[in-house]
Short mmCIF file of C-alpha atoms in Angstrom, two decimals:
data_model
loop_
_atom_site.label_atom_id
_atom_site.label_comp_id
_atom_site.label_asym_id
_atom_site.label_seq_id
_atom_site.Cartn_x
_atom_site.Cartn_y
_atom_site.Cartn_z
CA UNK L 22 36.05 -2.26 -8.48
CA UNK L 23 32.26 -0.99 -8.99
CA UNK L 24 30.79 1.59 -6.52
CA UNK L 25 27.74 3.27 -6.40
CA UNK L 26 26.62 6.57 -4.79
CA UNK L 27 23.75 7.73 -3.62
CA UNK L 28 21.58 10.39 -2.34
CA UNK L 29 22.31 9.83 1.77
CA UNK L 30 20.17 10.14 5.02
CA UNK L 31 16.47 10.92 4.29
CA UNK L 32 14.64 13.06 1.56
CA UNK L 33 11.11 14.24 3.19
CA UNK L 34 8.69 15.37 0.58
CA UNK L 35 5.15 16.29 0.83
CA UNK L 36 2.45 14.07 -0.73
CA UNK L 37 1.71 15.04 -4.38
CA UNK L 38 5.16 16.52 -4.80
CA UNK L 39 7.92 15.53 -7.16
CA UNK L 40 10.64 13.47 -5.91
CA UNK L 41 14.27 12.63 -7.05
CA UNK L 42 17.20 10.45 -5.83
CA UNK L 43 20.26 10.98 -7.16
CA UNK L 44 22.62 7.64 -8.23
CA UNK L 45 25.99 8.06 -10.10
CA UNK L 46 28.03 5.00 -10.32
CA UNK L 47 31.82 3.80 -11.32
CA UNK L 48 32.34 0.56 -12.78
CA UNK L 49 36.25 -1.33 -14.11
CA UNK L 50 34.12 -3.41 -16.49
CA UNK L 51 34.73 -2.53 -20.28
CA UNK L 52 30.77 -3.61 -20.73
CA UNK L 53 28.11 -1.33 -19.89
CA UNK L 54 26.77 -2.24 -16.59
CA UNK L 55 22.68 -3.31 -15.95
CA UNK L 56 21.23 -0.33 -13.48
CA UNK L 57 18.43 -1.51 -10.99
CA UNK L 58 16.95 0.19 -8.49
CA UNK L 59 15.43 -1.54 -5.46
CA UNK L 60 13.05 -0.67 -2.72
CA UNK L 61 12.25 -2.09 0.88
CA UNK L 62 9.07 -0.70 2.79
CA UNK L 63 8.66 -0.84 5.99
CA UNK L 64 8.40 -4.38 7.49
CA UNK L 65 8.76 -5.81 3.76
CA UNK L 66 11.73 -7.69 1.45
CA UNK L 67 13.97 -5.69 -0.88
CA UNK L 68 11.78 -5.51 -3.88
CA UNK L 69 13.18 -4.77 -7.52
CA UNK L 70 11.56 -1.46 -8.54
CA UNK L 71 12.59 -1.54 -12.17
CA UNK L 72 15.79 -2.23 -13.87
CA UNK L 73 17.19 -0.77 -17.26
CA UNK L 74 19.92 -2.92 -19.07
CA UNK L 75 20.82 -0.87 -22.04
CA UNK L 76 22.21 2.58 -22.10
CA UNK L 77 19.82 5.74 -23.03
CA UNK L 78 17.09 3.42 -22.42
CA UNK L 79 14.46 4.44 -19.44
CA UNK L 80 13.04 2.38 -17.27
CA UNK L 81 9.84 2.91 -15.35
CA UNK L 82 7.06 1.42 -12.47
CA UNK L 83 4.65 2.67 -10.33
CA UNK L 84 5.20 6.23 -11.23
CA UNK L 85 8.92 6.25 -10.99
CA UNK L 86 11.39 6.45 -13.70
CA UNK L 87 15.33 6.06 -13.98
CA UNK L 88 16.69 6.94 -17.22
CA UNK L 89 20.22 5.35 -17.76
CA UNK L 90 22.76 7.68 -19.07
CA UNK L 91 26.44 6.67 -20.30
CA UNK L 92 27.42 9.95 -20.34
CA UNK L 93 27.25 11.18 -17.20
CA UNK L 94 26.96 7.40 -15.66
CA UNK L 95 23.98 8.67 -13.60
CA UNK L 96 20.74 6.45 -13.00
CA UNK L 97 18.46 9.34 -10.72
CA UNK L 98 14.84 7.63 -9.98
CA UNK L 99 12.32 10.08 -10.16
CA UNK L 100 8.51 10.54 -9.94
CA UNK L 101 6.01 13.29 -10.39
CA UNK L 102 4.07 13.30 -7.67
CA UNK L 103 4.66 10.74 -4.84
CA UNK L 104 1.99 9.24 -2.28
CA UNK L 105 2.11 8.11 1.59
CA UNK L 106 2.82 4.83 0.28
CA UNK L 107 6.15 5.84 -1.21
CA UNK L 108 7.76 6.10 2.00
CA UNK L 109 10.39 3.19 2.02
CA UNK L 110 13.93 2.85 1.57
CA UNK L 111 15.36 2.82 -1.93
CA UNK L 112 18.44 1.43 -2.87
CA UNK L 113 20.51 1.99 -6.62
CA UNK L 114 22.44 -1.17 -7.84
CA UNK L 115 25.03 -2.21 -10.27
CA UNK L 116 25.27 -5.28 -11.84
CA UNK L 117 26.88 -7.03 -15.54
CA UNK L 118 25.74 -8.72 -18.23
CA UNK L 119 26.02 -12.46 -16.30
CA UNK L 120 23.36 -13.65 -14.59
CA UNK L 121 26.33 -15.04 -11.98
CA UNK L 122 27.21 -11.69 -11.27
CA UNK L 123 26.69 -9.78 -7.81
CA UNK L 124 25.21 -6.62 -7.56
CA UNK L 125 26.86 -3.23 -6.45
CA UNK L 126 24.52 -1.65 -3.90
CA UNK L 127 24.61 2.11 -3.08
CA UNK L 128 23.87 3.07 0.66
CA UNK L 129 19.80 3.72 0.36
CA UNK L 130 18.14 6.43 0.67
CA UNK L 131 14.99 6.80 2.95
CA UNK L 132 11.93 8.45 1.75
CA UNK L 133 9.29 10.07 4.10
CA UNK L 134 6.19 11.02 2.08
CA UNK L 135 3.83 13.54 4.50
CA UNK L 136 0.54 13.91 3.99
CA UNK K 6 6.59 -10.51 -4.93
CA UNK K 7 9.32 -12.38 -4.20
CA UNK K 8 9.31 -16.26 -3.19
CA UNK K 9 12.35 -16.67 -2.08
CA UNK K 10 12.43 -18.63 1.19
CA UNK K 11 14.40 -18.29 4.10
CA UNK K 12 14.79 -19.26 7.68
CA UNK K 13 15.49 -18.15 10.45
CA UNK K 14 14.22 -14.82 10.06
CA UNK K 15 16.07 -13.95 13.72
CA UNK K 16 18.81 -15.66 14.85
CA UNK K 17 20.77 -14.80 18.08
CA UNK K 18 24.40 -16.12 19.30
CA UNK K 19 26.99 -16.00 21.27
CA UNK K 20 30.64 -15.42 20.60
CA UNK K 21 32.46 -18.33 19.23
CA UNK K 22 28.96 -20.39 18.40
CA UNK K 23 28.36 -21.62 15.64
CA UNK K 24 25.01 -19.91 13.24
CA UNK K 25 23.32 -21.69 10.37
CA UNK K 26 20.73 -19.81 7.90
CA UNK K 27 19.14 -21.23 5.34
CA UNK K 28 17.81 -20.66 1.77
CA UNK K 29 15.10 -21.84 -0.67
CA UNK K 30 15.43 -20.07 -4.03
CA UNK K 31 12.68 -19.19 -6.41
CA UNK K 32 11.43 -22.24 -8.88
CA UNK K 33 13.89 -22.32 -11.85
CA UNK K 34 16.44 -19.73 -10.57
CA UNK K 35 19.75 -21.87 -10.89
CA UNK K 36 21.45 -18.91 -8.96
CA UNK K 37 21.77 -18.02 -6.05
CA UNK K 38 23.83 -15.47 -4.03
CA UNK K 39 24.23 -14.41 -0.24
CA UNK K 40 24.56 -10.92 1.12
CA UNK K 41 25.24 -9.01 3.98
CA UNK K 42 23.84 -6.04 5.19
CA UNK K 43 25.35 -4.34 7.59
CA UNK K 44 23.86 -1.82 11.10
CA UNK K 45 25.43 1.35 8.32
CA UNK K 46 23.11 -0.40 5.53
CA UNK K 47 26.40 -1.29 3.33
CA UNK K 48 25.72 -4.46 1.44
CA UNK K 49 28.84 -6.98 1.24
CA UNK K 50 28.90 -9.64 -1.25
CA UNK K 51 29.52 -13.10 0.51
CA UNK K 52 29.48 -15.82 -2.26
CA UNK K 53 26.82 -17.30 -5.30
CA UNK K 54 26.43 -20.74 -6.80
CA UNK K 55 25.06 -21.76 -9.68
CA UNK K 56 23.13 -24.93 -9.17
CA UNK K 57 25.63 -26.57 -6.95
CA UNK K 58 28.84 -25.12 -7.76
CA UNK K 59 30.11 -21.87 -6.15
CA UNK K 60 30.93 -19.01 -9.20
CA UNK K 61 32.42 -16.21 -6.80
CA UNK K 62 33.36 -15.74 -3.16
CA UNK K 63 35.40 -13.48 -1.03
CA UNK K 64 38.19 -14.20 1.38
CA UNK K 65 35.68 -13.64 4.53
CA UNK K 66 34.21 -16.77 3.61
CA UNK K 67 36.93 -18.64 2.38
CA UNK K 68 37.73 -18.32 6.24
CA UNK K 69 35.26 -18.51 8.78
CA UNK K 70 32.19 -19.48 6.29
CA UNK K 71 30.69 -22.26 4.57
CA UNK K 72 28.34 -22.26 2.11
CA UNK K 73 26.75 -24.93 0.61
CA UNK K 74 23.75 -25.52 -2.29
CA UNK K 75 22.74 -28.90 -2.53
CA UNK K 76 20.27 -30.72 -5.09
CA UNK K 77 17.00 -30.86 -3.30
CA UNK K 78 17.80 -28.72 -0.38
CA UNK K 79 17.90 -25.50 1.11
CA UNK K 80 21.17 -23.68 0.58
CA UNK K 81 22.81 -22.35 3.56
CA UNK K 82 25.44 -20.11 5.37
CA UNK K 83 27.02 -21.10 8.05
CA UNK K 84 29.54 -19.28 10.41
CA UNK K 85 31.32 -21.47 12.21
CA UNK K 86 32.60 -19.38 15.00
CA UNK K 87 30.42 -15.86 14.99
CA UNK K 88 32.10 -12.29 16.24
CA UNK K 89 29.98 -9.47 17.27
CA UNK K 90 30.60 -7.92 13.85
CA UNK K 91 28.81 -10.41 12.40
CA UNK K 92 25.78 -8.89 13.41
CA UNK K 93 23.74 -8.55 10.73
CA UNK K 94 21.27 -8.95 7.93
CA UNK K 95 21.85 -12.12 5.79
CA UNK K 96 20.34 -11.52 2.37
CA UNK K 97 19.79 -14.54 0.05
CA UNK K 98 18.73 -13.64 -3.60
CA UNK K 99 18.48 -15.68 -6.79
CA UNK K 100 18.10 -15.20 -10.13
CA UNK K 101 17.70 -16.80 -13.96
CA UNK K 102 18.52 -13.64 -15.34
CA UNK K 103 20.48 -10.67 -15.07
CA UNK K 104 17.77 -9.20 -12.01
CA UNK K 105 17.87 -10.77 -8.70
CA UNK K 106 14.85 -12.04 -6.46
CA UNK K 107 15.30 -11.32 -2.14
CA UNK K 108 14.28 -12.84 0.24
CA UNK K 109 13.11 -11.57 3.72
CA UNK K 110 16.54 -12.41 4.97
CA UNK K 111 18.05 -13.66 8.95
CA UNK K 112 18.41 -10.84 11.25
CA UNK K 113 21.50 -12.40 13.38
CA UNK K 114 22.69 -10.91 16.45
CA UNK K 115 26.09 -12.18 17.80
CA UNK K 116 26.11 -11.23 21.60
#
């Protein structure tokens, strides 16, 4: 089946720092799989951060990025310098090409952004 | 933001009772899938539909769920006889595409 692993526990990071969560992920499907990355803050929905659908292709919104490499089937979200308002959960998913599809989650990964 | 619908948002049982959640998707999203989230924050597939018919579900809710998506009404999930590890977040998401929409989901506790 697909599986997805991420960075675990919590990453603290100081405001105006770089941050990066690490996401590999194994899939049985002979298609390239659709990478999304997700985020819930605190007393909120799980939003959809941003999404890339075709390999080598980057995706990118509100400052964060997740390039989508084949290779070394890695999806890392990244951003250059993070704010308070970072500080949420973040989740990596897998999902195929059909819209009926479910998604693979990975485990989240909690962000605390001090001032 | 997300306008998918659903309700309860807290739900609490006992053992053996019965717990019914329900669902309104986004406008124009013919899908629409269920999830559980668990205290460890795993996410378990339960089942999707697509309009009315169901596409995929696993054996957990071949057994002790229902699921239904109706024209005009909310979907829902219903257990029919909840277990303490049922306890849970019930996720409902839907979609037109390949990206899927959440909703705020139903917190239910199984005492």
């Amino acid at each position: 089946g697909d599986s997805v692993t991420q960075t675990e526990g919590q990453v603290t990071v100081s405001e105006s720092k770089s941050l990066i969560i690490n996401c590999t992920y194994s899939t049985t499907s002979i298609a390239y799989p659709n990478l999304f990355w997700y985020v819930r803050y605190p007393g909120e929905g799980l939003q959809l951060l941003l999404k890339v659908i075709t390999a080598g292709q980057k995706g990118s919104s509100r400052g964060f990025e997740a390039t989508y490499n084949k290779e070394t089937t890695s999806f890392h979200l990244q951003k250059a310098s993070v704010q308070e308002s970072d500080s949420a959960v973040y989740y990596c998913a897998l999902g195929t090409n059909s819209a009926g599809n479910k998604l693979t989650f990975g485990i989240g990964t909690r962000v605390l952004v001090r001032p | 933001n997300s306008k998918v619908i659903q309700t309860p948002r807290y739900l609490v049982k006992g053992q053996g009772q019965k717990a019914k959640m329900r669902c309104i998707p986004e406008k124009g999203h013919p899908v629409v899938f269920w999830y559980q989230q668990n205290k460890n924050n795993e996410f378990k597939f339960l089942i999707n539909f697509q309009n009315q018919e169901v596409l995929q579900q696993i054996d957990m809710t071949e057994k002790r769920f229902s699921a239904e998506c109706p024209s005009n009404s909310p979907c829902s999930l219903e257990i029919q006889s909840s277990e303490a590890g049922d306890s849970a977040l019930y996720l409902c998401a839907s979609s037109r595409g390949v990206e899927q929409y959440f909703g705020p989901g139903t917190r239910l506790t199984v005492l």
